[in-house]
């Protein structure tokens, strides 16, 4: 995609955001309503196929363009990006590791948004330590029978399928060799047991899923080979972290923009608060964080697109941008004074949305450990 095409696409998305999304965010968010109409509009914009290869019906966008789209949307309503982010990570598992038959069967439906879903990795007992999962798949003839529980699954209610991480051999060492991933479509045995309620990240559904003697055809095992599931799950994390970094940049930017605007109209002691040095110090730090987070994001996306190993770069971008969103939303709230605490302004939403990005796609504690490990591996003495 050349720069002019990229600009055209970002402009189209910005027009859609201003016309259809911004006027409705506060109402939908307050009531935690799933944005059905916006999902239909996102289908038309091609967002459900953004990173799916063109030969399977997607737009085939590079991560660098995709990251700009995610940032642009997150500046208006971060939740919307969750509806297609984990869906695209599920699609990436199929396009990177699936058989040709799986690609032809699933990717066109994913790209159009006809079949939407997400990633089902986390369980009630484990998130960070994924190799400790207990959901079990047992082969029976030409199918697998799955039992277990997944939690916090984005798009678990409104989606029609998930990329489901299971144990096919719970006794093998190392543990990851006993893990496999399936494309699991909803049918008997696949139950949404409850919707989870959250501090922020409203509108998008987060669910607990229970699998009870759920039968999935053996040809839905991604790649057709058992024992590769952990590799498939980890393989999607780099793009996942670039996604989260892009969301962080969006929320950090939104907080900065609102603070810059508000500080020029709110007056204390006879002058706009932006003329007080204490506020200027905050604005200066916030703007620097936005710029640094954006550059780290661009660097990670460029490395991803060029096929380089980029776990350190994606980890740095994810870590820094999500902390930038958290810090900027806190500072924007302070700059708004009492109004920052009011639901009539958007800053309280940024403040509730930002912490999620420090947790999802590997917590920020883990990101720093990953960065340090890579640092040592790349600089052996
Ligand atoms: C809104 C929302 C949406 C989500 N969507 C999805 C989804 O779509 N699919 C999905 O599979 N999951 C999803 N998750 C789950 C998310 O990925 C996990 O919450 C996350 O991976 C952390 O796992 P945990 O909650 O089990 O925390 P734990 O793993 O129990 O960690 C608890 C704390 O211990 C720290 N910790 C753990 N191990 C170490 C270590 N070795 N060294 C240092 N510190 C450590 C962690 O950083 C954290 O601070 C979602 C979560 C939320 C809140």
Coordinates of C-alpha atoms and ligand atoms in Angstrom, one line a residue:
X1 CA 0.0 0.0 0.0
X2 CA 1.5 3.4 -1.0
X3 CA 1.3 6.5 1.1
X4 CA -1.6 8.0 -0.9
X5 CA -3.7 4.9 -0.5
X6 CA -3.0 4.7 3.2
X7 CA -4.0 8.4 3.6
X8 CA -7.2 7.8 1.7
X9 CA -8.1 4.8 3.9
X10 CA -7.3 6.7 7.2
X11 CA -9.4 9.7 5.9
X12 CA -12.3 7.4 5.2
X13 CA -12.1 5.9 8.7
X14 CA -11.8 9.4 10.3
X15 CA -14.9 10.6 8.5
X16 CA -16.8 7.5 9.7
X17 CA -15.6 8.1 13.2
X18 CA -16.7 11.7 13.3
X19 CA -20.1 11.0 11.6
X20 CA -21.1 7.7 13.1
X21 CA -19.1 6.9 16.2
X22 CA -18.2 10.1 18.1
X23 CA -21.8 11.3 18.6
X24 CA -22.8 7.9 20.1
X25 CA -19.9 6.8 22.2
X26 CA -21.0 8.2 25.5
X27 CA -24.5 6.7 25.4
X28 CA -23.3 3.2 24.2
X29 CA -20.5 3.2 26.7
X30 CA -22.5 4.2 29.7
X31 CA -25.1 1.5 29.0
X32 CA -22.4 -1.1 28.0
X33 CA -24.3 -1.7 24.7
X34 CA -22.7 -3.8 21.9
X35 CA -22.4 -1.4 18.9
X36 CA -24.2 -3.6 16.3
X37 CA -24.6 -0.8 13.7
X38 CA -20.9 0.1 14.0
X39 CA -20.0 -3.6 13.5
X40 CA -21.9 -3.6 10.2
X41 CA -20.1 -0.4 9.2
X42 CA -16.7 -1.9 10.1
X43 CA -17.5 -4.8 7.9
X44 CA -18.0 -2.4 5.0
X45 CA -14.8 -0.6 5.8
X46 CA -13.1 -4.0 5.5
X47 CA -11.7 -3.9 9.0
X48 CA -12.4 -7.6 9.8
X49 CA -10.1 -8.5 6.9
X50 CA -7.6 -5.7 7.5
X51 CA -4.5 -8.0 7.9
X52 CA -5.9 -11.1 6.1
X53 CA -4.0 -11.8 2.8
X54 CA -5.8 -10.4 -0.3
X55 CA -5.9 -13.9 -1.9
X56 CA -8.3 -14.9 0.9
X57 CA -10.5 -11.9 0.6
X58 CA -8.8 -9.5 3.1
X59 CA -7.1 -6.1 2.6
X60 CA -3.7 -7.6 3.2
X61 CA -2.5 -4.4 5.1
X62 CA 1.0 -4.2 6.5
X63 CA 1.2 -3.9 10.3
X64 CA 2.4 -0.3 9.9
X65 CA -0.9 0.8 8.2
X66 CA -3.0 -1.4 10.5
X67 CA -1.4 0.2 13.6
X68 CA -2.3 3.7 12.3
X69 CA -5.9 2.5 11.8
X70 CA -6.1 1.1 15.4
X71 CA -4.6 4.3 16.8
X72 CA -7.1 6.5 14.9
X73 CA -10.1 4.5 16.1
X74 CA -8.8 4.3 19.6
X75 CA -8.6 8.1 19.8
X76 CA -12.4 8.0 19.5
X77 CA -13.4 4.7 21.1
X78 CA -10.8 2.1 22.0
X79 CA -13.4 -0.7 22.6
X80 CA -14.2 -0.8 18.8
X81 CA -10.7 -2.0 18.0
X82 CA -11.2 -5.0 20.4
X83 CA -14.0 -6.2 18.1
X84 CA -11.6 -6.8 15.2
X85 CA -8.2 -7.0 17.0
X86 CA -8.5 -10.5 18.6
X87 CA -10.5 -11.6 15.5
X88 CA -7.5 -10.8 13.3
X89 CA -5.1 -12.6 15.7
X90 CA -7.4 -15.7 15.3
X91 CA -7.3 -15.2 11.6
X92 CA -3.5 -14.8 11.7
X93 CA -3.2 -18.2 13.4
X94 CA -5.0 -19.7 10.4
X95 CA -3.2 -17.8 7.7
X96 CA 0.3 -18.4 9.2
X97 CA -0.1 -21.9 10.5
X98 CA -3.3 -23.4 9.0
X99 CA -3.5 -25.9 6.2
X100 CA -4.5 -24.7 2.7
X101 CA -8.0 -26.2 3.2
X102 CA -8.4 -24.3 6.5
X103 CA -7.3 -21.1 4.9
X104 CA -9.8 -21.5 2.0
X105 CA -12.6 -22.5 4.4
X106 CA -12.2 -19.9 7.1
X107 CA -10.3 -16.8 5.9
X108 CA -12.8 -15.5 3.4
X109 CA -15.6 -15.7 6.0
X110 CA -13.3 -14.0 8.6
X111 CA -12.4 -11.3 6.1
X112 CA -16.0 -10.3 5.3
X113 CA -16.9 -10.4 9.0
X114 CA -19.6 -13.1 8.3
X115 CA -17.8 -15.3 10.9
X116 CA -16.3 -13.3 13.7
X117 CA -14.5 -14.4 16.8
X118 CA -11.4 -14.1 19.0
X119 CA -8.8 -15.9 20.9
X120 CA -9.6 -18.3 23.8
X121 CA -6.4 -18.8 25.8
X122 CA -7.0 -17.6 29.4
X123 CA -8.6 -19.9 32.0
X124 CA -9.9 -19.1 35.5
X125 CA -6.7 -20.5 37.0
X126 CA -4.2 -19.2 34.5
X127 CA -3.4 -16.3 32.1
X128 CA 0.3 -15.5 32.1
X129 CA 1.3 -19.1 32.7
X130 CA -0.5 -20.4 29.6
X131 CA 1.2 -23.8 29.7
X132 CA -0.8 -24.5 32.9
X133 CA -4.2 -24.6 31.0
X134 CA -6.4 -27.5 31.8
X135 CA -8.9 -27.5 28.9
X136 CA -8.6 -31.0 27.4
X137 CA -9.2 -32.3 23.9
X138 CA -9.4 -36.1 23.4
X139 CA -9.4 -37.6 20.0
X140 CA -12.4 -39.8 19.2
X141 CA -12.4 -41.0 15.6
X142 CA -12.5 -38.1 13.2
X143 CA -13.3 -35.6 16.0
X144 CA -11.9 -34.3 19.2
X145 CA -14.0 -34.0 22.4
X146 CA -13.2 -30.9 24.4
X147 CA -14.0 -30.2 28.1
X148 CA -12.9 -27.1 30.1
X149 CA -13.5 -23.4 30.8
X150 CA -12.1 -20.3 29.3
X151 CA -12.5 -16.8 30.7
X152 CA -12.2 -13.2 29.7
X153 CA -12.8 -14.1 26.1
X154 CA -13.3 -11.0 24.0
X155 CA -16.1 -11.4 21.4
X156 CA -17.1 -14.6 23.2
X157 CA -20.8 -13.7 23.1
X158 CA -21.3 -11.9 19.8
X159 CA -18.6 -14.0 17.9
X160 CA -19.4 -17.3 16.2
X161 CA -16.1 -19.0 16.8
X162 CA -12.8 -18.8 18.7
X163 CA -9.2 -20.0 18.2
X164 CA -9.2 -22.4 21.2
X165 CA -6.0 -23.4 23.0
X166 CA -6.3 -26.8 24.6
X167 CA -4.2 -29.7 26.0
X168 CA -4.1 -32.7 23.7
X169 CA -1.4 -34.4 26.0
X170 CA -1.4 -33.2 29.6
X171 CA 1.4 -35.4 30.7
X172 CA 4.2 -34.6 28.2
X173 CA 7.3 -32.5 29.1
X174 CA 8.0 -29.8 28.2
X175 CA 4.3 -28.9 28.8
X176 CA 4.0 -26.8 25.6
X177 CA 4.4 -30.0 23.4
X178 CA 1.0 -31.2 24.7
X179 CA -0.8 -28.1 23.5
X180 CA -3.0 -27.7 20.4
X181 CA -5.2 -25.0 18.9
X182 CA -8.5 -25.5 17.1
X183 CA -10.9 -23.2 15.3
X184 CA -14.0 -23.9 17.4
X185 CA -17.4 -22.8 16.0
X186 CA -20.4 -22.5 18.3
X187 CA -22.6 -25.5 18.4
X188 CA -23.7 -28.0 21.1
X189 CA -21.3 -28.3 24.0
X190 CA -19.9 -24.7 23.5
X191 CA -21.7 -22.5 26.0
X192 CA -21.4 -18.9 27.0
X193 CA -21.7 -19.3 30.8
X194 CA -21.6 -15.6 31.7
X195 CA -20.8 -12.1 30.6
X196 CA -18.1 -10.5 32.6
X197 CA -18.6 -6.9 33.8
X198 CA -15.7 -4.5 33.7
X199 CA -14.2 -1.2 34.9
X200 CA -13.9 0.1 31.3
X201 CA -13.6 -1.4 27.8
X202 CA -17.4 -1.3 27.6
X203 CA -19.5 -2.1 24.6
X204 CA -17.4 -5.1 23.6
X205 CA -18.4 -8.4 25.2
X206 CA -16.1 -10.3 27.5
X207 CA -17.3 -13.8 28.4
X208 CA -16.6 -17.0 30.2
X209 CA -17.0 -20.0 27.9
X210 CA -17.6 -23.6 29.0
X211 CA -16.9 -26.6 26.8
X212 CA -18.8 -29.7 27.8
X213 CA -18.2 -32.7 25.6
X214 CA -17.9 -30.3 22.7
X215 CA -17.1 -32.2 19.5
X216 CA -14.9 -30.4 17.0
X217 CA -14.0 -32.1 13.7
X218 CA -10.3 -33.1 13.5
X219 CA -9.9 -31.0 10.4
X220 CA -10.3 -27.9 12.6
X221 CA -7.0 -28.6 14.4
X222 CA -4.9 -25.7 13.1
X223 CA -2.1 -27.0 10.9
X224 CA -3.5 -30.5 11.3
X225 CA -0.8 -31.5 13.7
X226 CA -1.0 -31.9 17.5
X227 CA 1.5 -30.2 19.9
X228 CA 1.9 -27.0 18.0
X229 CA -0.8 -24.9 19.8
X230 CA 1.5 -23.0 22.1
X231 CA 3.7 -22.0 19.1
X232 CA 0.5 -20.8 17.3
X233 CA -0.6 -18.8 20.4
X234 CA 2.8 -17.2 20.9
X235 CA 3.2 -16.6 17.2
X236 CA 0.2 -14.2 17.3
X237 CA 1.5 -12.3 20.3
X238 CA 3.8 -9.9 18.3
X239 CA 0.9 -8.7 16.2
X240 CA -1.2 -8.7 19.3
X241 CA 1.3 -6.5 21.2
X242 CA 1.5 -4.1 18.2
X243 CA -2.3 -3.9 18.4
X244 CA -2.3 -3.0 22.1
X245 CA 0.5 -0.5 21.6
X246 CA -1.5 1.2 18.9
X247 CA -4.5 1.3 21.2
X248 CA -2.3 2.8 23.9
X249 CA -1.1 5.5 21.5
X250 CA -4.7 6.3 20.6
X251 CA -5.8 6.7 24.2
X252 CA -2.7 8.7 25.2
X253 CA -3.3 11.0 22.2
X254 CA -7.0 11.5 23.0
X255 CA -6.1 12.4 26.6
X256 CA -3.5 14.9 25.4
X257 CA -5.9 16.5 22.9
X258 CA -8.6 16.9 25.5
X259 CA -6.2 18.3 28.0
X260 CA -4.7 20.8 25.5
X261 CA -8.2 22.0 24.5
X262 CA -9.6 22.2 28.1
X263 CA -6.6 24.0 29.5
X264 CA -7.1 26.8 27.1
X265 CA -10.7 27.5 28.0
X266 CA -10.6 26.9 31.7
X267 CA -9.5 30.0 33.6
X268 CA -8.2 30.4 37.2
X269 CA -6.7 33.5 38.7
X270 CA -7.6 35.5 35.6
X271 CA -5.9 33.4 33.0
X272 CA -6.3 30.1 31.1
X273 CA -4.8 27.3 33.2
X274 CA -2.5 26.4 30.2
X275 CA -0.6 29.5 31.2
X276 CA 0.2 28.1 34.6
X277 CA 3.6 26.4 34.7
X278 CA 2.3 23.4 36.7
X279 CA -0.1 22.6 33.8
X280 CA 2.5 23.2 31.2
X281 CA 4.8 20.7 32.8
X282 CA 2.1 18.1 32.6
X283 CA 1.3 18.9 28.9
X284 CA 4.9 18.8 28.0
X285 CA 5.3 15.3 29.5
X286 CA 2.1 14.0 28.0
X287 CA 3.1 15.2 24.5
X288 CA 6.5 13.7 24.8
X289 CA 5.0 10.3 25.9
X290 CA 2.7 10.3 22.9
X291 CA 5.5 11.0 20.5
X292 CA 7.8 8.4 22.1
X293 CA 5.1 5.8 22.1
X294 CA 4.2 6.4 18.5
X295 CA 7.9 6.0 17.4
X296 CA 8.2 2.8 19.3
X297 CA 5.0 1.5 17.7
X298 CA 6.2 2.5 14.2
X299 CA 9.6 0.8 14.9
X300 CA 7.9 -2.5 16.0
X301 CA 5.4 -2.5 13.1
X302 CA 8.3 -1.9 10.6
X303 CA 10.3 -4.8 12.1
X304 CA 7.2 -7.0 11.9
X305 CA 6.5 -6.1 8.3
X306 CA 10.1 -6.8 7.3
X307 CA 9.8 -10.3 8.8
X308 CA 12.5 -9.6 11.5
X309 CA 12.2 -11.1 14.9
X310 CA 10.5 -8.3 16.9
X311 CA 9.4 -9.6 20.3
X312 CA 11.6 -7.1 22.0
X313 CA 10.4 -4.2 19.8
X314 CA 6.8 -5.2 20.1
X315 CA 7.2 -5.7 23.9
X316 CA 8.8 -2.2 24.3
X317 CA 6.0 -0.6 22.2
X318 CA 3.3 -2.4 24.1
X319 CA 4.8 -1.6 27.5
X320 CA 5.6 2.0 26.9
X321 CA 2.4 2.9 25.0
X322 CA 0.1 1.3 27.5
X323 CA 1.8 3.1 30.4
X324 CA 1.6 6.3 28.4
X325 CA -2.1 5.8 28.0
X326 CA -2.5 5.2 31.8
X327 CA -0.3 8.2 32.8
X328 CA -1.8 10.6 30.2
X329 CA -5.4 9.7 31.2
X330 CA -4.6 10.3 34.8
X331 CA -3.0 13.7 34.0
X332 CA -5.8 14.7 31.7
X333 CA -8.2 13.9 34.5
X334 CA -6.3 16.1 36.9
X335 CA -6.1 18.9 34.4
X336 CA -9.9 18.8 34.1
X337 CA -10.2 19.2 37.8
X338 CA -13.7 18.2 39.1
X339 CA -15.0 17.9 35.5
X340 CA -12.4 15.2 34.9
X341 CA -14.3 13.1 37.4
X342 CA -17.6 13.7 35.6
X343 CA -19.2 11.3 33.1
X344 CA -20.0 14.4 31.0
X345 CA -16.4 14.4 29.8
X346 CA -14.4 11.7 28.0
X347 CA -11.4 11.7 30.2
X348 CA -12.9 9.5 32.8
X349 CA -13.5 6.9 30.1
X350 CA -9.8 7.0 29.1
X351 CA -8.9 6.6 32.7
X352 CA -11.1 3.5 33.0
X353 CA -10.0 2.0 29.6
X354 CA -6.2 2.5 29.9
X355 CA -5.4 -0.1 32.6
X356 CA -6.6 -2.9 30.4
X357 CA -3.7 -2.3 28.0
X358 CA -1.2 -2.8 30.8
X359 CA -2.8 -6.3 31.4
X360 CA -3.8 -7.7 28.0
X361 CA -1.5 -9.5 25.5
X362 CA 1.0 -10.2 28.3
X363 CA 1.1 -8.0 31.4
X364 CA 3.6 -5.2 31.5
X365 CA 5.5 -7.1 34.2
X366 CA 6.0 -9.8 31.7
X367 CA 6.9 -7.4 28.9
X368 CA 9.8 -6.1 30.9
X369 CA 11.0 -9.6 31.5
X370 CA 10.7 -10.4 27.8
X371 CA 12.6 -7.3 26.9
X372 CA 15.4 -8.1 29.4
X373 CA 15.7 -11.7 28.1
X374 CA 16.0 -10.5 24.5
X375 CA 18.5 -7.9 25.5
X376 CA 20.7 -10.5 27.0
X377 CA 20.2 -13.0 24.1
X378 CA 21.1 -10.3 21.6
X379 CA 24.1 -9.1 23.5
X380 CA 25.8 -12.3 24.7
X381 CA 29.4 -11.9 26.0
Ligands
LIG1 C1 -11.0 -7.0 29.4 C2 -10.1 -8.2 29.2 C3 -10.1 -8.8 28.0 C4 -9.4 -10.0 27.8 N1 -9.5 -10.6 26.6 C5 -8.9 -11.9 26.5 C6 -9.2 -12.7 25.3 O1 -9.8 -12.2 24.4 N2 -8.6 -13.9 25.2 C7 -7.9 -14.4 26.3 O2 -7.4 -15.5 26.1 N3 -7.6 -13.7 27.4 C8 -8.1 -12.4 27.5 N4 -7.9 -11.7 28.6 C9 -7.1 -12.2 29.7 C10 -5.7 -11.6 29.8 O3 -5.0 -12.0 28.7 C11 -5.1 -12.1 31.2 O4 -5.9 -11.4 32.2 C12 -3.7 -11.7 31.3 O5 -2.9 -12.5 30.4 C13 -3.1 -11.9 32.7 O6 -3.5 -13.2 33.2 P1 -4.2 -13.4 34.6 O7 -5.3 -12.4 34.6 O8 -4.5 -14.8 34.8 O9 -3.1 -12.9 35.6 P2 -2.0 -13.8 36.3 O10 -1.3 -14.6 35.3 O11 -2.6 -14.5 37.5 O12 -1.0 -12.6 36.9 C14 -1.3 -11.9 38.1 C15 -0.1 -10.9 38.4 O13 1.1 -11.7 38.5 C16 2.1 -11.2 37.6 N5 2.9 -12.3 37.1 C17 2.5 -13.5 36.7 N6 3.6 -14.3 36.4 C18 4.7 -13.5 36.6 C19 6.1 -13.8 36.5 N7 6.6 -14.9 36.0 N8 6.9 -12.7 36.8 C20 6.4 -11.6 37.3 N9 5.1 -11.3 37.4 C21 4.3 -12.3 37.1 C22 1.3 -10.6 36.4 O14 2.0 -9.6 35.7 C23 0.1 -10.0 37.2 O15 0.5 -8.7 37.7 C24 -8.6 -10.5 28.8 C25 -8.5 -9.8 30.1 C26 -9.3 -8.7 30.3 C27 -9.2 -8.0 31.6

